Structure formats: C-alpha cells, structure tokens
PDB file of C-alpha atoms in Angstrom:
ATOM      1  CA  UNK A   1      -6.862  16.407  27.245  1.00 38.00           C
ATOM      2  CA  UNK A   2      -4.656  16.340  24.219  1.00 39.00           C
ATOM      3  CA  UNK A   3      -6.224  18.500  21.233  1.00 45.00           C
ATOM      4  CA  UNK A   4      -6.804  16.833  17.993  1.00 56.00           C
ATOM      5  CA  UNK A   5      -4.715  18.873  16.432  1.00 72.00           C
ATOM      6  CA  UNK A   6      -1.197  17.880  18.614  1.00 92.00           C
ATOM      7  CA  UNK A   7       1.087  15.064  17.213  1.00 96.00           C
ATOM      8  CA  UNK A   8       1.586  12.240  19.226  1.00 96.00           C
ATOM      9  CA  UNK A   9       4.862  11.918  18.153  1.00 96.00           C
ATOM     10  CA  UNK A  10       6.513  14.812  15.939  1.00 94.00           C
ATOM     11  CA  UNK A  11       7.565  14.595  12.807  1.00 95.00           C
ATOM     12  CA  UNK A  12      11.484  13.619  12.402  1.00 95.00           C
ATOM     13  CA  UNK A  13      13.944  15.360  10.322  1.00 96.00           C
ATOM     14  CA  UNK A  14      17.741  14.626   9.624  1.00 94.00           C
ATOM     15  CA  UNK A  15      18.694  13.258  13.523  1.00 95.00           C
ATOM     16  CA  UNK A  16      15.700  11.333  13.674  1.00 96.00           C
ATOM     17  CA  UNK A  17      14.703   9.839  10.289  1.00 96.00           C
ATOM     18  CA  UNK A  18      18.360   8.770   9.227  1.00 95.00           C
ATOM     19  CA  UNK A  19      20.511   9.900   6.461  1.00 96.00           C
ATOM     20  CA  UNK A  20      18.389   7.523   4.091  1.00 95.00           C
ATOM     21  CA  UNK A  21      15.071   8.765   5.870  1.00 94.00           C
ATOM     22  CA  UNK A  22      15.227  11.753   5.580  1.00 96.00           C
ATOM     23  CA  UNK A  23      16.419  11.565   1.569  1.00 95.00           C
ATOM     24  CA  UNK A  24      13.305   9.129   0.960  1.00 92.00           C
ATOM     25  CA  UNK A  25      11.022  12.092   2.974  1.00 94.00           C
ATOM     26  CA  UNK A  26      12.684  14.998   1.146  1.00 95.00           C
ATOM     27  CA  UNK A  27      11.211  13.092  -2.391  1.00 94.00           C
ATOM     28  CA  UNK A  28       8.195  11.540  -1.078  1.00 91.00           C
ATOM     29  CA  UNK A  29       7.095  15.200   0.090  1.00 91.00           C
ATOM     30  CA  UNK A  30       8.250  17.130  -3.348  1.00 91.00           C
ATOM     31  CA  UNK A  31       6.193  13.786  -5.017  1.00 86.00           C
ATOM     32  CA  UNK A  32       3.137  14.716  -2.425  1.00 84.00           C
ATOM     33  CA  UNK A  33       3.205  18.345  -3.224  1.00 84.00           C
ATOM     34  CA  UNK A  34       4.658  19.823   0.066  1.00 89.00           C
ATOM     35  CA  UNK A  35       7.546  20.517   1.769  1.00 90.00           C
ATOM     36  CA  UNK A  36       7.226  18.010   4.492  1.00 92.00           C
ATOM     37  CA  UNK A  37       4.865  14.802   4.227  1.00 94.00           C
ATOM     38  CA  UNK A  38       4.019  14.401   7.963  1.00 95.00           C
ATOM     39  CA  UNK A  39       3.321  10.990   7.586  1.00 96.00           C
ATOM     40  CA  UNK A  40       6.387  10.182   5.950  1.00 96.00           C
ATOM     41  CA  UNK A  41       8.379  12.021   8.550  1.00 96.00           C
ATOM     42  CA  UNK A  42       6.561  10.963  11.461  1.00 97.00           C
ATOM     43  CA  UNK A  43       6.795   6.919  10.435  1.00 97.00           C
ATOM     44  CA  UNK A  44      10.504   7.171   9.333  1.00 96.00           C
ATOM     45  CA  UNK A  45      11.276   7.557  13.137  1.00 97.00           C
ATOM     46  CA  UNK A  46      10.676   3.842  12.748  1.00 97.00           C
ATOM     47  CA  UNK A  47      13.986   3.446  10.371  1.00 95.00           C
ATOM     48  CA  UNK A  48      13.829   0.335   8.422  1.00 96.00           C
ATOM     49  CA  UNK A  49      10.292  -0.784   9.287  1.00 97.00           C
ATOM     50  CA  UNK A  50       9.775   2.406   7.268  1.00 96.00           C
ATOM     51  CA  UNK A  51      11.872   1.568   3.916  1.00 96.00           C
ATOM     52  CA  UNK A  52       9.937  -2.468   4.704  1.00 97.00           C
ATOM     53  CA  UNK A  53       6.396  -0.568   4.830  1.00 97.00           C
ATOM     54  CA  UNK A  54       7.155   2.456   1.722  1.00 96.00           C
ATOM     55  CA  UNK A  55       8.011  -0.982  -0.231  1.00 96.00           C
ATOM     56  CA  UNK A  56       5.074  -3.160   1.011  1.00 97.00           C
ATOM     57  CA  UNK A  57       2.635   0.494   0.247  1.00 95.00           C
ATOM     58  CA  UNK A  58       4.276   1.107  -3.117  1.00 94.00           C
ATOM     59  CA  UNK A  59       3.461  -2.739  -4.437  1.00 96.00           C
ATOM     60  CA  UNK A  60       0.060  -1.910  -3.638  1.00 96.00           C
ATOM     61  CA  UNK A  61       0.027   1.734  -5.261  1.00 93.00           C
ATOM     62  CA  UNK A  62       1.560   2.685  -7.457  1.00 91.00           C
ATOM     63  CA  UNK A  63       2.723  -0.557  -8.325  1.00 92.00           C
ATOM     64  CA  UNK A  64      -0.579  -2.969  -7.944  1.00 94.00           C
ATOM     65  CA  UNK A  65      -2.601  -4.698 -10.932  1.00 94.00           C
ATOM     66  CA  UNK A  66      -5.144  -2.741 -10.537  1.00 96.00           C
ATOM     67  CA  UNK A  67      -5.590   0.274 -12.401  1.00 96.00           C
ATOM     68  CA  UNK A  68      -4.486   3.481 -10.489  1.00 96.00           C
ATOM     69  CA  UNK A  69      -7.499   5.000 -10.889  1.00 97.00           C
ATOM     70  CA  UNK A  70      -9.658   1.857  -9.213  1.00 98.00           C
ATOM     71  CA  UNK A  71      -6.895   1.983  -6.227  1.00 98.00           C
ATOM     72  CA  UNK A  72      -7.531   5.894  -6.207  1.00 97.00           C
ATOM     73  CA  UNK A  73     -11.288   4.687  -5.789  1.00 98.00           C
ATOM     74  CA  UNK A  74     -10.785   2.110  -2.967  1.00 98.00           C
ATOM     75  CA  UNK A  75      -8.661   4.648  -1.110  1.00 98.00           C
ATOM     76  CA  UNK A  76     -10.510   7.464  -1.027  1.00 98.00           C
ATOM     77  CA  UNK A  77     -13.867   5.283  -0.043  1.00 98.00           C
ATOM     78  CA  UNK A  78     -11.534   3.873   3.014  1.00 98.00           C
ATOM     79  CA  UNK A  79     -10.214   7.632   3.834  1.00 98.00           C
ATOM     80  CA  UNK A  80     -13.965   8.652   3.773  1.00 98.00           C
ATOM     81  CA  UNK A  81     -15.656   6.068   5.549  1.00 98.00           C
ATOM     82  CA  UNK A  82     -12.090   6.287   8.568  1.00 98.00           C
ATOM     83  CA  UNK A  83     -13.049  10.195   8.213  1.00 97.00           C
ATOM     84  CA  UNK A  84      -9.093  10.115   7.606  1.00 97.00           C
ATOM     85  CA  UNK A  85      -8.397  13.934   6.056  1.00 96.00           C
ATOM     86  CA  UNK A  86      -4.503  13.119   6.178  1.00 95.00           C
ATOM     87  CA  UNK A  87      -5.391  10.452   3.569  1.00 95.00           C
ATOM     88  CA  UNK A  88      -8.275  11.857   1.689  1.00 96.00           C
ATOM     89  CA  UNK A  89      -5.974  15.353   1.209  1.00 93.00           C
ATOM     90  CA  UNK A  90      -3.222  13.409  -0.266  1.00 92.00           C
ATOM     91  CA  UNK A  91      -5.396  11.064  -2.969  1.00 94.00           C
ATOM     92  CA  UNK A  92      -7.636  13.692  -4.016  1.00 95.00           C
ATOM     93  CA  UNK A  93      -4.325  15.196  -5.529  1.00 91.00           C
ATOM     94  CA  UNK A  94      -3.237  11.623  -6.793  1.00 91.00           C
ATOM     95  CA  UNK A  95      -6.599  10.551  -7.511  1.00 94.00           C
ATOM     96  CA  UNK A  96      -7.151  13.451  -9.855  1.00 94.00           C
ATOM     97  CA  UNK A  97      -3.709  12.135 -11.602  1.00 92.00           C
ATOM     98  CA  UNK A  98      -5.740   9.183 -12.241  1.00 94.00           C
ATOM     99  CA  UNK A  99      -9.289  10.312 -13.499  1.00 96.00           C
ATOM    100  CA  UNK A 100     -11.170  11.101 -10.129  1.00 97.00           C
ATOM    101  CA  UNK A 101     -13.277  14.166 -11.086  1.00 97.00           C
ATOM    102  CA  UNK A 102     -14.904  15.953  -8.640  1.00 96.00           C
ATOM    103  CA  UNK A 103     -18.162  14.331 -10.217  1.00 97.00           C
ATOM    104  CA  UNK A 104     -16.518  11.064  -8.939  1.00 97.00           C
ATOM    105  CA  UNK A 105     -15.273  12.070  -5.922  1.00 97.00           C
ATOM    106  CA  UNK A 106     -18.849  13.415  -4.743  1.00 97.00           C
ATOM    107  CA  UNK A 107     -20.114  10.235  -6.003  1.00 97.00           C
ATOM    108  CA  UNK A 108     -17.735   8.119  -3.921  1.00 97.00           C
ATOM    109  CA  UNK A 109     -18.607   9.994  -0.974  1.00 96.00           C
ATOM    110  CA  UNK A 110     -22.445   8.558  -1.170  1.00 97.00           C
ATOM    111  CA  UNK A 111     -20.679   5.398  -1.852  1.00 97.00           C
ATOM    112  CA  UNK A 112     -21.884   2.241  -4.182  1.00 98.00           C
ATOM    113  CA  UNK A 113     -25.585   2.922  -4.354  1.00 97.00           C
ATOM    114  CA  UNK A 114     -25.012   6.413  -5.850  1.00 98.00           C
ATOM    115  CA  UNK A 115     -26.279   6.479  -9.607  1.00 97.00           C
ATOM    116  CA  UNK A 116     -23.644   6.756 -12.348  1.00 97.00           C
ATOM    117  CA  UNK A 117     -21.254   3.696 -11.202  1.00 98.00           C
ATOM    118  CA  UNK A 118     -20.130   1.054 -13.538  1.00 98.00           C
ATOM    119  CA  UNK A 119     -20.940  -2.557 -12.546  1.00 98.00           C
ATOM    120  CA  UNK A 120     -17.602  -3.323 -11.750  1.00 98.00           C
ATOM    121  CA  UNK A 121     -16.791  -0.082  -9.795  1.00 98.00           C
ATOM    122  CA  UNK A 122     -20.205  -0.713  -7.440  1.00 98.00           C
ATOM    123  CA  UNK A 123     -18.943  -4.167  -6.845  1.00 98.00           C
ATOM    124  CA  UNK A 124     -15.506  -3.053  -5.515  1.00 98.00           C
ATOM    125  CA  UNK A 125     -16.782   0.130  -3.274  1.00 98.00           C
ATOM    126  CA  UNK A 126     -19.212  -2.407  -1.824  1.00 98.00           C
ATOM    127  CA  UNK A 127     -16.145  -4.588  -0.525  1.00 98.00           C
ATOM    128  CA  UNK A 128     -14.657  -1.582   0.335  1.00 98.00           C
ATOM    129  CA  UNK A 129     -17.536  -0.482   2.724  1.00 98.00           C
ATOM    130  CA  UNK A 130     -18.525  -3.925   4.030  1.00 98.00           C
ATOM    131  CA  UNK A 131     -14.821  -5.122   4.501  1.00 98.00           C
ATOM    132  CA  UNK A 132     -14.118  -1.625   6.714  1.00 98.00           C
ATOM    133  CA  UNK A 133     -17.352  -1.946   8.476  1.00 98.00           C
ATOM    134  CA  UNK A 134     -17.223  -5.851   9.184  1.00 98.00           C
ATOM    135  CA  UNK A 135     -13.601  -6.952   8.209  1.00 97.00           C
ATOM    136  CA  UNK A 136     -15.199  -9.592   6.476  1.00 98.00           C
ATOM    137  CA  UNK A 137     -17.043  -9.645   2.907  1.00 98.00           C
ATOM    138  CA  UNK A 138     -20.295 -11.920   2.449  1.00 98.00           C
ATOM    139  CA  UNK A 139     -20.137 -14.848   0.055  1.00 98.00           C
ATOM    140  CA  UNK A 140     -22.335 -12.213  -2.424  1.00 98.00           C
ATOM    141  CA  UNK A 141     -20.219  -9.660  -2.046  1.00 98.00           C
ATOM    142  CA  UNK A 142     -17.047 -11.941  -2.911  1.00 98.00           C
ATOM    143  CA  UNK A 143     -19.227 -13.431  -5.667  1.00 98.00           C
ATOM    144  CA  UNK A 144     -19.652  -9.820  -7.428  1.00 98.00           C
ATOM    145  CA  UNK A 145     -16.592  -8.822  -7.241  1.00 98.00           C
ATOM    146  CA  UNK A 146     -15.151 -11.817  -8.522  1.00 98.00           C
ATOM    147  CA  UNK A 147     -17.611 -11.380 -11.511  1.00 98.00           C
ATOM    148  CA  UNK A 148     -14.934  -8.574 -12.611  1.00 98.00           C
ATOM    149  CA  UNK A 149     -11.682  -9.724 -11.299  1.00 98.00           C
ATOM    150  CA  UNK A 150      -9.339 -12.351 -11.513  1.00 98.00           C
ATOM    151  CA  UNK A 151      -7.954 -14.411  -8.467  1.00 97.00           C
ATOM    152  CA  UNK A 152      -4.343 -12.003  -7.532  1.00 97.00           C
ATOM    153  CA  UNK A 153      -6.561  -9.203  -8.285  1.00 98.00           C
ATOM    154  CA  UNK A 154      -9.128 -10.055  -5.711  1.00 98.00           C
ATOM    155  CA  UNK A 155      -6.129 -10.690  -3.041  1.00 98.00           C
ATOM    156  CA  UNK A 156      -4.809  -7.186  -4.093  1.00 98.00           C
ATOM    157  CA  UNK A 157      -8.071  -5.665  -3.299  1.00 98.00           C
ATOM    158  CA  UNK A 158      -8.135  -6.982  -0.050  1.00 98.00           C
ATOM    159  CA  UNK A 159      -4.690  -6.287   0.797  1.00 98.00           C
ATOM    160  CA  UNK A 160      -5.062  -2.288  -0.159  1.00 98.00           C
ATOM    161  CA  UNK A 161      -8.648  -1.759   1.555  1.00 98.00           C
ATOM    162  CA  UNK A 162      -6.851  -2.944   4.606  1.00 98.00           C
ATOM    163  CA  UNK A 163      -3.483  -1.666   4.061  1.00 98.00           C
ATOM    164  CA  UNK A 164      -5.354   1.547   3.395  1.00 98.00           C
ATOM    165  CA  UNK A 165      -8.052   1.246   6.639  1.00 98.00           C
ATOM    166  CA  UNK A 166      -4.922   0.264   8.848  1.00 98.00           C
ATOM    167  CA  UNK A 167      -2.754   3.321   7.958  1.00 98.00           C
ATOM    168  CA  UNK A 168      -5.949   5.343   8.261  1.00 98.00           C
ATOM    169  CA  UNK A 169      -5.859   4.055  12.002  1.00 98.00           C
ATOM    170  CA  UNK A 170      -1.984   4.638  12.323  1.00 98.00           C
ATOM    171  CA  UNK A 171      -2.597   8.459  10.939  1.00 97.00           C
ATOM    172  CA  UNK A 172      -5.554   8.956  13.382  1.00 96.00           C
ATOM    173  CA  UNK A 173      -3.926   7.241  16.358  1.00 97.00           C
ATOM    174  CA  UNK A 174      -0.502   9.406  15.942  1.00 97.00           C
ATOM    175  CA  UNK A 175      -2.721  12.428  14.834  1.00 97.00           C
ATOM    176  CA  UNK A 176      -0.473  12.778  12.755  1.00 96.00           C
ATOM    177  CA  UNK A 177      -1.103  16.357  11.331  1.00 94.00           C
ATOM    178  CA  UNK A 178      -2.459  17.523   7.584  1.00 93.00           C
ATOM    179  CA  UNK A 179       0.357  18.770   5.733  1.00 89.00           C
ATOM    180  CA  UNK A 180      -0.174  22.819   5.413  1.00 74.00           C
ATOM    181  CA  UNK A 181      -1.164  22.690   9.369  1.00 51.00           C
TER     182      UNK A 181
END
C-alpha cells in the first residue's frame, strides 16, 4: 500500500514542466509563499492544459466578480468539507489577504448555521455545502442565494465551488504533497 504521504506523480522541474512551466511555477510559488508550489509543479507536467487551467482558475480567483474575500469563503468551506490540507494551507494565507480572521475561519469550519454570519454569507456557505454534498442545490437554496446575487454572479458561484471541489479531488487523487513536506 502506497502511504498518504507519497506523490503519485512527482513534482516537475525545468525537463518536465517546460521552459514556460517552470517560469509560471517559479512565480506562482514566490506568490504562494514557498519555494516550490507542488501543485503547480506537479500539474505543469500537463504543459498547456496547465497555462488553459492557471487561466480558467485565475478568472475565477483572483479575477471573479465576487469579492475576494467571499471566494476566500467558498474555498476554504470546499477545502474543509474535501478535508483538502493542500488547499486549506494555501487560502488560509490568501484568505487572510482578504479579511478571513481566525474568528472567521473557525466559524467557517462549523459552517452556515454557526452564529455571527451575515445573511448573504449563510446563503452562499449553504450552496457551498449542499452543492459538494449533492452536486445539486434545492430550488430554496437557489432562491436564497439569489436573494443576494445577480444572475453571472450566481453562475460564478457555481463554477468556483466546483472548480474548487474538483481540484480538491485532483490534489487528493495525485496526493499531491503540502508544500513544507
């Protein structure tokens, strides 16, 4: 049996990853606070399905309508809920960029009953948890959350809890390794 802890695939560097790559994991990893961003150097094995996905990812977050913090929320409650460290490591540090205290981020990790959430913020960590749990959302759910966004917004959401939930998957199936391991 293969521990936990072993890569399915190891993480590239200049012969693997590409000239290109390897420059996109040399800044993605200074940007993440390390010196090599597994996931970034495992997944550029893949070449330009990489550069397609870091462009697909970066429209979500950083570059999404909805406020960084709110995408910092939706992450983390997908990392949590996957029990994805890789990803919950790496958005604490962002998500603390972006206003997640670590009031909030032991708040998040009860989820959308805990006390203390706005309206708006229990209605989008609901979807969160019933759109991991059942890849669907219930007509109330939708009708909530729609209460507090607009139509592109809504698609957005959906896009980055499952965007989010699938890389989750990706990190866990490639166990793909925390970053000071």
């Amino acid at each position: 049996m293969v521990s936990a802890l072993q890569p399915r695939i190891s993480p590239g560097r200049l012969r693997e990853l590409g000239a290109l790559n390897w420059v996109f994991w040399q800044v993605l990893s200074r940007a993440a606070g390390t010196h090599d961003a597994h996931l970034f150097s495992t997944l550029g094995r893949t070449r330009g399905l990489f550069r397609g996905w870091l462009h697909y990812s970066g429209k979500l977050m950083p570059g999404g309508r909805l406020p960084r913090h709110e995408s910092e929320l939706v992450i983390l409650r997908v990392a949590h809920l996957r029990g994805c460290e890789y990803e919950m490591d790496h958005h604490i540090r962002l998500g603390r960029r972006a206003g997640v205290t670590s009031e909030i981020l032991e708040r998040l990790r009860k989820g959308p009953a805990a006390a203390g959430w706005s309206d708006k913020h229990r209605a989008l960590l609901a979807a969160v948890d019933q759109l991991v749990e059942t890849r669907d959302l219930d007509d109330d759910t939708w009708a909530e959350l729609a209460k507090h966004y607009d139509e592109r917004s809504l698609i957005e959401i959906v896009l980055l809890i499952n965007q989010y939930d699938g890389l989750a998957a990706t990190i866990t199936a490639l166990r793909i390794q925390r970053d000071g391991v």
